[in-house]
Short mmCIF file of C-alpha atoms and ligand atoms in Angstrom, two decimals:
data_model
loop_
_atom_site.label_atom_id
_atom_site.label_comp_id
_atom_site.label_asym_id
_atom_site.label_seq_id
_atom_site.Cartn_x
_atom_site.Cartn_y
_atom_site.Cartn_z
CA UNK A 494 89.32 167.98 89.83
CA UNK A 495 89.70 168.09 93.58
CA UNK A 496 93.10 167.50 94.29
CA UNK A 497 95.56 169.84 95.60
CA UNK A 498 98.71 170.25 93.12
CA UNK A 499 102.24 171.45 94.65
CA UNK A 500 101.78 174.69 93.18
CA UNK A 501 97.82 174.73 93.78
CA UNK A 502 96.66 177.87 96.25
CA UNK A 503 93.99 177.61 98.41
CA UNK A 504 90.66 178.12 96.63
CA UNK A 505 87.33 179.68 97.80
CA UNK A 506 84.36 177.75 97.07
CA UNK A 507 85.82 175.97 94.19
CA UNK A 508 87.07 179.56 92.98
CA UNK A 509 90.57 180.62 93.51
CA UNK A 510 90.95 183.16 95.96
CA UNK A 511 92.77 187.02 95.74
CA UNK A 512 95.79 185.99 95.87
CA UNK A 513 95.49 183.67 93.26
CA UNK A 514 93.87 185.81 91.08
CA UNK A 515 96.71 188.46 90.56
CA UNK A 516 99.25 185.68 89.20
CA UNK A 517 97.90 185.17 86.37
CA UNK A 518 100.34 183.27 85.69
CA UNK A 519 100.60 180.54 88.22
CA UNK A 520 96.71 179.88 87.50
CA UNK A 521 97.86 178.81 83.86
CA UNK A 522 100.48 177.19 85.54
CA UNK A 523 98.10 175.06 87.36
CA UNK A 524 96.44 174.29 84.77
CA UNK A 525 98.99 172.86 82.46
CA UNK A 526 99.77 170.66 85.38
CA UNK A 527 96.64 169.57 85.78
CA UNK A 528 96.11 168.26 82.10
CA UNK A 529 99.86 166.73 82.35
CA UNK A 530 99.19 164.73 85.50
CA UNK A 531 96.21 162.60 83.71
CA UNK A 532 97.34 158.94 85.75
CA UNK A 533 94.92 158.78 88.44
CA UNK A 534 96.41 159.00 92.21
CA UNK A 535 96.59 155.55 94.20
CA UNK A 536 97.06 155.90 97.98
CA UNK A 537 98.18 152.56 100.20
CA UNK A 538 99.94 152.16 103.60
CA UNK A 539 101.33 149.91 105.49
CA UNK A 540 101.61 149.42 109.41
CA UNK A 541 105.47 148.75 110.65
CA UNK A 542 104.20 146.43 112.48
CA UNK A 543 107.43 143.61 112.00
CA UNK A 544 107.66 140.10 110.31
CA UNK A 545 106.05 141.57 106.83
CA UNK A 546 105.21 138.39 105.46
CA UNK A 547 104.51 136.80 102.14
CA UNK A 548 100.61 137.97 102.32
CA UNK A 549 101.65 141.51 102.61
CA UNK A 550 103.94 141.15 99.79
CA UNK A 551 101.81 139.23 97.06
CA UNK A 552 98.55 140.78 99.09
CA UNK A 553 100.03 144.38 98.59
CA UNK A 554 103.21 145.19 98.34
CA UNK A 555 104.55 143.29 95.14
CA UNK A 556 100.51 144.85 93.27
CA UNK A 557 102.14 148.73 93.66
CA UNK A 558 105.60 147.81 92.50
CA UNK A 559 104.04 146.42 89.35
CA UNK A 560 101.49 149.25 88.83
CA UNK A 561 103.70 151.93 89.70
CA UNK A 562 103.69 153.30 86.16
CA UNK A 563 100.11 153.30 85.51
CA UNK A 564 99.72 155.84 88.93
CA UNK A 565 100.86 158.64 90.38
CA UNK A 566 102.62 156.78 93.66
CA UNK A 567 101.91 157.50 96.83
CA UNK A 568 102.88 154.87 99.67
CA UNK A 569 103.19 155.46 103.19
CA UNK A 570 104.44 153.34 106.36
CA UNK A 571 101.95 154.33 109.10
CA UNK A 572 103.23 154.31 112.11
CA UNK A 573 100.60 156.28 113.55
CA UNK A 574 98.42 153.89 113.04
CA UNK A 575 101.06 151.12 114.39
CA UNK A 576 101.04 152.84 118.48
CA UNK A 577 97.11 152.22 118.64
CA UNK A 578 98.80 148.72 119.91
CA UNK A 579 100.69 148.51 123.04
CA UNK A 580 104.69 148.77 121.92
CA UNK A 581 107.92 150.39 122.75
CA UNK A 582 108.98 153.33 121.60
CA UNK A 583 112.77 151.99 120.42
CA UNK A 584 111.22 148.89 119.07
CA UNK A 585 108.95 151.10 117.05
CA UNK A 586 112.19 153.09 115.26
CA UNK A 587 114.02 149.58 114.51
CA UNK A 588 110.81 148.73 112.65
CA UNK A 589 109.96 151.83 110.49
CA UNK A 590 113.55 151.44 109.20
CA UNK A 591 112.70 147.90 108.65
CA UNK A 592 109.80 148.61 106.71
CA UNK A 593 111.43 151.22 104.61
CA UNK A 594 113.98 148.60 103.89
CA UNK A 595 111.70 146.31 102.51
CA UNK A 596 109.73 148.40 100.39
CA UNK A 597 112.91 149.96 99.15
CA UNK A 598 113.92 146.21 98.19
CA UNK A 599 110.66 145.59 96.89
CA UNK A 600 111.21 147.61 94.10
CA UNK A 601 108.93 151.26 95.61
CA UNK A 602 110.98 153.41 93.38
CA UNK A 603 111.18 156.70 94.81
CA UNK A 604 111.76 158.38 91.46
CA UNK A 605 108.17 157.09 90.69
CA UNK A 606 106.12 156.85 93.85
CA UNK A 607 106.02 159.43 97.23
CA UNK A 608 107.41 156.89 99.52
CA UNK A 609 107.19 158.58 103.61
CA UNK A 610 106.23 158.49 107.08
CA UNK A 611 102.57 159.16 108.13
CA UNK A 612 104.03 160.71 111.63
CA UNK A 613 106.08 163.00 109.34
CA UNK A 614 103.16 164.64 107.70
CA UNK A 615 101.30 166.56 110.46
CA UNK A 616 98.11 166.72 108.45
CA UNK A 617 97.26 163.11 109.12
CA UNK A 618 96.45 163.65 112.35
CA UNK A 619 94.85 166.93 111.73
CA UNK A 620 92.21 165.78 109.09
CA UNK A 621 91.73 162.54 111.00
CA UNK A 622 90.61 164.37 114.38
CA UNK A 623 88.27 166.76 112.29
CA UNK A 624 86.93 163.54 110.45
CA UNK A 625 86.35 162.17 113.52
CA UNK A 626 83.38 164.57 113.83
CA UNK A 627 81.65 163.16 110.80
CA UNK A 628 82.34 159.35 111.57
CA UNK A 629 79.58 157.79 113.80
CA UNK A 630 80.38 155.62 116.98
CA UNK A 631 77.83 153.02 115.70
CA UNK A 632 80.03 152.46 112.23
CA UNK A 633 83.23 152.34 113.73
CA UNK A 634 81.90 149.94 116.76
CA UNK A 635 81.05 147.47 113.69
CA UNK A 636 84.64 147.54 111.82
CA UNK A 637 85.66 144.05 112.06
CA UNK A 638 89.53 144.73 112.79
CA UNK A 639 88.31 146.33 115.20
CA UNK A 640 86.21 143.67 116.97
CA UNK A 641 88.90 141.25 116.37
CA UNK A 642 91.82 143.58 117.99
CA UNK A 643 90.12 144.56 120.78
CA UNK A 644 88.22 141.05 121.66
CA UNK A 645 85.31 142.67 123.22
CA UNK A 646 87.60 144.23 125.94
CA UNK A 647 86.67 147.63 127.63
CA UNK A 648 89.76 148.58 128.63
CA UNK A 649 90.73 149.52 124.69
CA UNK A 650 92.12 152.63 123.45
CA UNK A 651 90.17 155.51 121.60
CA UNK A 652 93.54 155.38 119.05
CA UNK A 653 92.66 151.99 118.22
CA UNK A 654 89.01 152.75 117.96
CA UNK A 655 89.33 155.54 115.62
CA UNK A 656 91.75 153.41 113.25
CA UNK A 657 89.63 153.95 110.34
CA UNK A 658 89.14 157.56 110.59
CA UNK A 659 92.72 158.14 110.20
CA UNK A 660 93.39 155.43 107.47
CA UNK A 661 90.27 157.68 105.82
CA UNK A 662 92.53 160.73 106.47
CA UNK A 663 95.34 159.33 105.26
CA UNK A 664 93.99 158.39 102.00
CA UNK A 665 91.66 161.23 101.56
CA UNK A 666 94.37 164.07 101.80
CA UNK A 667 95.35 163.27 99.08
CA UNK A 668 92.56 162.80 96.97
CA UNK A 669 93.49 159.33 95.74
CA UNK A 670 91.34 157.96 93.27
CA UNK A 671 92.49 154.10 94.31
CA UNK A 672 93.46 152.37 97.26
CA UNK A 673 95.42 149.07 96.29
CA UNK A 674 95.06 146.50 99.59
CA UNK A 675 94.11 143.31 100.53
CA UNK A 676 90.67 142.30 101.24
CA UNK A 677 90.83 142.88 104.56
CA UNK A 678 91.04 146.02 103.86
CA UNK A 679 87.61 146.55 102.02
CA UNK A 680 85.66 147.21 104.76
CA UNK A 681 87.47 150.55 105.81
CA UNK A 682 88.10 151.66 102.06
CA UNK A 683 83.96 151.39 102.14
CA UNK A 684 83.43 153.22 105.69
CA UNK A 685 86.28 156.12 104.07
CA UNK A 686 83.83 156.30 100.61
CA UNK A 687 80.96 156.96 103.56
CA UNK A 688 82.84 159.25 105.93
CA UNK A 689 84.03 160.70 102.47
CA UNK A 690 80.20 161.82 100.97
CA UNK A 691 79.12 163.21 104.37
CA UNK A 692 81.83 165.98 104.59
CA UNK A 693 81.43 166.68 101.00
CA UNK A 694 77.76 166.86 102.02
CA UNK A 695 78.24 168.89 105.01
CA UNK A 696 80.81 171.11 103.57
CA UNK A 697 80.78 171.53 99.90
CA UNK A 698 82.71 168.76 97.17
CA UNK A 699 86.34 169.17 98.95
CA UNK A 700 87.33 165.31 98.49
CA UNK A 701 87.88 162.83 95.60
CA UNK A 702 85.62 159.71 97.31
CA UNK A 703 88.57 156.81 97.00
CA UNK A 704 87.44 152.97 95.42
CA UNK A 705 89.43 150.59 96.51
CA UNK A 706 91.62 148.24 94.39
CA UNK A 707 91.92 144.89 95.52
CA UNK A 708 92.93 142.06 92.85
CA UNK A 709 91.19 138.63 92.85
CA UNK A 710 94.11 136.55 93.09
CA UNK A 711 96.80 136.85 95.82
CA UNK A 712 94.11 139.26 98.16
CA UNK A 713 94.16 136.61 101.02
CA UNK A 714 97.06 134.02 101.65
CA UNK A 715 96.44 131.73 104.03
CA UNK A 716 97.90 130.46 106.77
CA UNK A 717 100.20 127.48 106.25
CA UNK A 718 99.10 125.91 109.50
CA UNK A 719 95.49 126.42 108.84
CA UNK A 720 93.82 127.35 105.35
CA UNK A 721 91.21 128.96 106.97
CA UNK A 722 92.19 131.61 108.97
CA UNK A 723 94.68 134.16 106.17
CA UNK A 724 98.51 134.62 106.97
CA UNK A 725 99.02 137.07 109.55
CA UNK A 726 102.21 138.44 111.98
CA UNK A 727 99.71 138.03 114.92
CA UNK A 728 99.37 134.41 114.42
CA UNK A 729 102.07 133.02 117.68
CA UNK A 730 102.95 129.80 115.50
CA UNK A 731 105.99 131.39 113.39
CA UNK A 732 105.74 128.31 111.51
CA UNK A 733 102.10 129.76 109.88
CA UNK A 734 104.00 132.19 107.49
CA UNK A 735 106.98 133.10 105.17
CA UNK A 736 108.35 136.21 106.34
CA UNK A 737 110.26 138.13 103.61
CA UNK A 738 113.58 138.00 106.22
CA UNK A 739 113.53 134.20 106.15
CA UNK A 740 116.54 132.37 105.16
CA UNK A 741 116.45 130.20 102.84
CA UNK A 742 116.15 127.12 105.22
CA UNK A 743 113.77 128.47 107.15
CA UNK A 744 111.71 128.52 104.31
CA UNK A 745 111.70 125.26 103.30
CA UNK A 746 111.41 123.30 106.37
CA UNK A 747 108.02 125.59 106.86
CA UNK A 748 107.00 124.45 103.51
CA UNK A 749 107.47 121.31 103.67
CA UNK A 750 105.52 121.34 107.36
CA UNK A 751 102.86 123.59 105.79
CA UNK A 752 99.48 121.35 106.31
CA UNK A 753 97.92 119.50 103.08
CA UNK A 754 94.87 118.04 102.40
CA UNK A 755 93.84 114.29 102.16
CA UNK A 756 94.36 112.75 98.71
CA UNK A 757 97.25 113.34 96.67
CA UNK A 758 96.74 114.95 94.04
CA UNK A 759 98.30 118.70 93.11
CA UNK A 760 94.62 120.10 92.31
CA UNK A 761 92.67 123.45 92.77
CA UNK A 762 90.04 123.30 94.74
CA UNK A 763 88.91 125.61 97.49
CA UNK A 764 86.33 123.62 99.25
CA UNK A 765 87.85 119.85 99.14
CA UNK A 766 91.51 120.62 99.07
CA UNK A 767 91.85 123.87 101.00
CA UNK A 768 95.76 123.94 102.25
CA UNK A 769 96.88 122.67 98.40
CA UNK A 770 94.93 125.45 97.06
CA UNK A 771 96.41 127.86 99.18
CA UNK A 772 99.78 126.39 98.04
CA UNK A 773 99.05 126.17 94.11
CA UNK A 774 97.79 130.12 94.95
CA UNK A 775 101.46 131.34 96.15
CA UNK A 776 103.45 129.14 93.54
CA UNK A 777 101.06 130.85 90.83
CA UNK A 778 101.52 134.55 91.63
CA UNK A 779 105.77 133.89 92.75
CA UNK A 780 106.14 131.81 89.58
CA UNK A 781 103.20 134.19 87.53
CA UNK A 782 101.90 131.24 86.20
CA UNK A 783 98.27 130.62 85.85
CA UNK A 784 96.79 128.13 88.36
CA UNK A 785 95.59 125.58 85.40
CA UNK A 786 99.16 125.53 84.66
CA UNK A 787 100.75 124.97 88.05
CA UNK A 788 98.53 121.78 87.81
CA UNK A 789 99.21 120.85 84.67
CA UNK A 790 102.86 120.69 86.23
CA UNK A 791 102.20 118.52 88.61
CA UNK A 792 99.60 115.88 87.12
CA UNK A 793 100.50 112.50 88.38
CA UNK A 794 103.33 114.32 91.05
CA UNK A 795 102.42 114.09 94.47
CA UNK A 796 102.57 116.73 97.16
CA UNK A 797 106.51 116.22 98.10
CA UNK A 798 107.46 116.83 94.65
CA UNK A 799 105.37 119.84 94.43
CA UNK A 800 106.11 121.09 97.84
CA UNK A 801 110.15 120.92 97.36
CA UNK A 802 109.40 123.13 94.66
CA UNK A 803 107.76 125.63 96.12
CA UNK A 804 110.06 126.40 98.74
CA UNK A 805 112.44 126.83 95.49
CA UNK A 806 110.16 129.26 93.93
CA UNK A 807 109.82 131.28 96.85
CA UNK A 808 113.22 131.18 98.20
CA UNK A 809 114.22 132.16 94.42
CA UNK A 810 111.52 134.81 94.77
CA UNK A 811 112.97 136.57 97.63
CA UNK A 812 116.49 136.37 96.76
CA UNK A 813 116.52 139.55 94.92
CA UNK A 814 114.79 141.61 97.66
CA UNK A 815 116.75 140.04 100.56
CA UNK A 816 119.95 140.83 98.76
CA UNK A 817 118.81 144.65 98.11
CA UNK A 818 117.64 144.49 101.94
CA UNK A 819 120.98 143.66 102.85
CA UNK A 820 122.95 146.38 100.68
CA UNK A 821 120.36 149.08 102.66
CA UNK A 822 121.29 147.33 105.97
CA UNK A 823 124.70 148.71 105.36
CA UNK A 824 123.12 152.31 103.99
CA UNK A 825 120.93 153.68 106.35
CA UNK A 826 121.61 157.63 105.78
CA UNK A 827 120.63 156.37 102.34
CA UNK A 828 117.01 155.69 103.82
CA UNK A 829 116.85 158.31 106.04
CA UNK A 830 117.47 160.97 103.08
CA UNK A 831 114.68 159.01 100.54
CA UNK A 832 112.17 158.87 103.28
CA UNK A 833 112.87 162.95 103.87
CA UNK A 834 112.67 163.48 100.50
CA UNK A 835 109.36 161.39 100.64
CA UNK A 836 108.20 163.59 103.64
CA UNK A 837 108.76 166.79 101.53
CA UNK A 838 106.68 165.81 98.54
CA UNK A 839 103.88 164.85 100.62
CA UNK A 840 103.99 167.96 102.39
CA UNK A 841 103.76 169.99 99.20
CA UNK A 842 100.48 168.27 98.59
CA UNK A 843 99.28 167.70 102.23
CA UNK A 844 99.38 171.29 103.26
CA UNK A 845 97.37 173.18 100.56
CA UNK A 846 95.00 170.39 101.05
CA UNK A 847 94.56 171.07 104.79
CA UNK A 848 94.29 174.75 104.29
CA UNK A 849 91.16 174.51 102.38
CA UNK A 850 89.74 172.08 104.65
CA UNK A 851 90.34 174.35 107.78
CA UNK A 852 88.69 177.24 105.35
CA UNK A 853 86.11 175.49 104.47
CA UNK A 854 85.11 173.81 107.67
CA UNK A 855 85.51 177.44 109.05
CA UNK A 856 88.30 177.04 110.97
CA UNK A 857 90.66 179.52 109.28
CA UNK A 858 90.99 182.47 111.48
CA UNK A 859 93.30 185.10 109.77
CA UNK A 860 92.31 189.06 108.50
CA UNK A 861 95.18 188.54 105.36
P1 AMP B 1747 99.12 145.11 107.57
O1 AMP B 1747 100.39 144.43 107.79
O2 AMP B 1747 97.98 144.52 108.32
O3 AMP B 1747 99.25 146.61 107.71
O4 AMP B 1747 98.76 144.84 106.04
C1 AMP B 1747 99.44 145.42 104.98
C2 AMP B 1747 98.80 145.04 103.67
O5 AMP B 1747 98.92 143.62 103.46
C3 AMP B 1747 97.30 145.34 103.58
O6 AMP B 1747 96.99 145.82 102.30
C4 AMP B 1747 96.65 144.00 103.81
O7 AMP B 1747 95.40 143.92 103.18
C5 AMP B 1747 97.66 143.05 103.18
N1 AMP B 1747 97.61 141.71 103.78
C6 AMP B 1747 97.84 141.39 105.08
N2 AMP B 1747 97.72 140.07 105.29
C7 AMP B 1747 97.41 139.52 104.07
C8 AMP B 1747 97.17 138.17 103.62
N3 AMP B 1747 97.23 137.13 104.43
N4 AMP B 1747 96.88 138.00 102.31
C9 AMP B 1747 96.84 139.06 101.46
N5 AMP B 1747 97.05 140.34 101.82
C10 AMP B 1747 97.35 140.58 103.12
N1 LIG B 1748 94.87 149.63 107.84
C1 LIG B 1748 95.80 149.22 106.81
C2 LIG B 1748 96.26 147.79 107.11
O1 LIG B 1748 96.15 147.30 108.21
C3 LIG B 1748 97.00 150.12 106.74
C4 LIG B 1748 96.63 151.49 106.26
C5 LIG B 1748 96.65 152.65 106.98
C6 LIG B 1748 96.21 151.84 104.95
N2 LIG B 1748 96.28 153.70 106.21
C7 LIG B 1748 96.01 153.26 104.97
C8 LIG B 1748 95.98 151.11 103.79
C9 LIG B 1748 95.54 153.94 103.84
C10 LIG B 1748 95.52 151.81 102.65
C11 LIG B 1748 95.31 153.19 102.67
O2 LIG B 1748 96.73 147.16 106.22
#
């Protein structure tokens, strides 16, 4: 109801203004756009952060390729939330086109799904400094990324502090109804749903208030070297994940050194067999195959047998996407021109967005 189409003008109150009114027209217009586009909006992003692993791609990336005709797309590689880290600024280029790469390779098809830069659309960073003002220090102190980034330290930047005000922004622009993610994630989906209600409280209904979407299965892979802590780039032991640039022999030699439990058998079960779980988990969702029948697979096979097959499954897994990586390694003006186009359709719906929110928090200034 909320959400600003790319021929939408700026509306007063939940009326359309003057300008509006005269083209007839374009109202009708609207309309008939608005009763087309009935797929409800999902909103995700992802930080260029390097070594995108396989719990970003089962945990995220592969759920939008697969939904991306139930939705209206939009996906975004935010590297504005990426500098709230120390990093360097050439480091930080190689890795956006990285990232593009891989969710190019994925299969984020930019005839279906916005694919673009968050630094590219100014209104990020607009929205997120005026939803700053509605966000309390007390919420954003408790955000567990948060505590776990910054390890108690003082000497932490704001950027990194206001994380989640941003990622609200982000989402929020664009009034997405859904916000695919990993669990990790759910705590700032919740804290955007609360930073959400206040400004429509404060300052009439402007935003759709996002849920997010995060699927049992696949939400948290673990580590390989420790089932207890989930697969992560930050982890220094290289040997703790599959990173979707692997070759294949790197692959298998950390699958077959990925930690198992005691026993033998190939059996689900979180609490006594932690690491094999974990392992039956990511042969399930690359061979989508239920768990009951990854173990019906291997009844009486012990962990070798299983684990050599794995590293199959996954290596077989990847091939596709490392080979379409490799094609857009030799295309980059090819990237460059999607991600533009990217940048223009979010712009279309960013901007009429951000002129109603300046109106209606009263910062439009203008006699026309
Ligand atoms: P990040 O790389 O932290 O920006 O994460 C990108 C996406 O991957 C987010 O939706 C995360 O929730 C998801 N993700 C990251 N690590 C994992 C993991 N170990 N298991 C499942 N999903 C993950
Ligand atoms: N914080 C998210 C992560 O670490 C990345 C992100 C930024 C995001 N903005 C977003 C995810 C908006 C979903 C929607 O994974």
């Amino acid at each position: 109801m909320f959400r600003a189409d790319i021929t939408a003008a700026p509306s007063i109150g939940g009326r359309r203004s003057n300008r509006a009114h005269t083209i007839v027209s374009t109202l009708w217009k609207e309309q008939a756009q608005d009763m087309a586009q009935t797929k409800p909006r999902v909103f995700s992003g992802i930080q260029p952060t390097g070594g995108t692993h396989i719990g970003n791609y089962l945990g995220a990336i592969r759920n939008w390729v697969d939904q991306q005709d139930m939705y209206d797309n939009i996906f975004c590689i935010v590297d504005l939330h990426a500098i709230t880290v120390p990093y360097e600024a050439g480091d930080l280029l190689e890795r956006k086109m990285d990232m593009a790469k891989i969710l190019l390779a994925s299969g984020i098809d930019p005839e279906r799904s916005i694919l673009f830069m968050q630094s590219d659309v100014r209104e990020h960073s607009e929205l997120a400094w005026i939803l700053g003002t509605q966000a309390m220090f007390g919420e954003l102190r408790r955000m567990t990324q948060f505590k776990e980034k910054s390890g108690g330290q003082e000497s932490v930047s704001v950027g990194l502090f206001g994380y989640p005000v941003l990622q609200a922004a982000d989402i929020i622009l664009y009034d997405a109804e859904k916000v695919p993610v990993g669990e990790d994630q759910k705590q700032h989906i919740e804290l955007t749903r609360d930073i959400t209600i206040r400004f429509n409280a404060n300052f009439g209904e402007t935003f759709v208030v996002p849920e997010p979407d995060i699927k049992k299965v696949g939400a948290r892979v673990m580590s390989l070297d420790d089932p207890f802590s989930k697969m992560s780039k930050s982890n220094p032991n290289e040997g703790s994940r599959v990173e979707l640039r692997d070759t294949p022999s790197q692959i298998s030699k950390k699958i077959r050194r990925a930690v198992t439990d005691s026993g033998s058998e190939v059996r689900y079960d979180e609490n006594e067999k932690p690491a094999v779980s974990n392992l039956i988990n990511i042969y399930s969702l690359f061979a989508r195959i239920s768990v009951s029948e990854v173990e019906e697979r291997y009844a009486g096979k012990g962990y070798g047998d299983f684990k050599k097959d794995l590293a199959e499954i996954v290596v077989e897994g990847l091939r596709p996407i490392q080979e379409r990586i490799t094609e857009l390694d030799e295309s980059p003006d090819e990237v460059y021109r999607l991600i533009d186009e990217g940048r223009q359709r979010a712009e279309a719906i960013a901007r009429p967005k951000m002129e109603r929110v300046r109106h209606v928090t009263g910062l439009t200034f203008t006699n026309s």
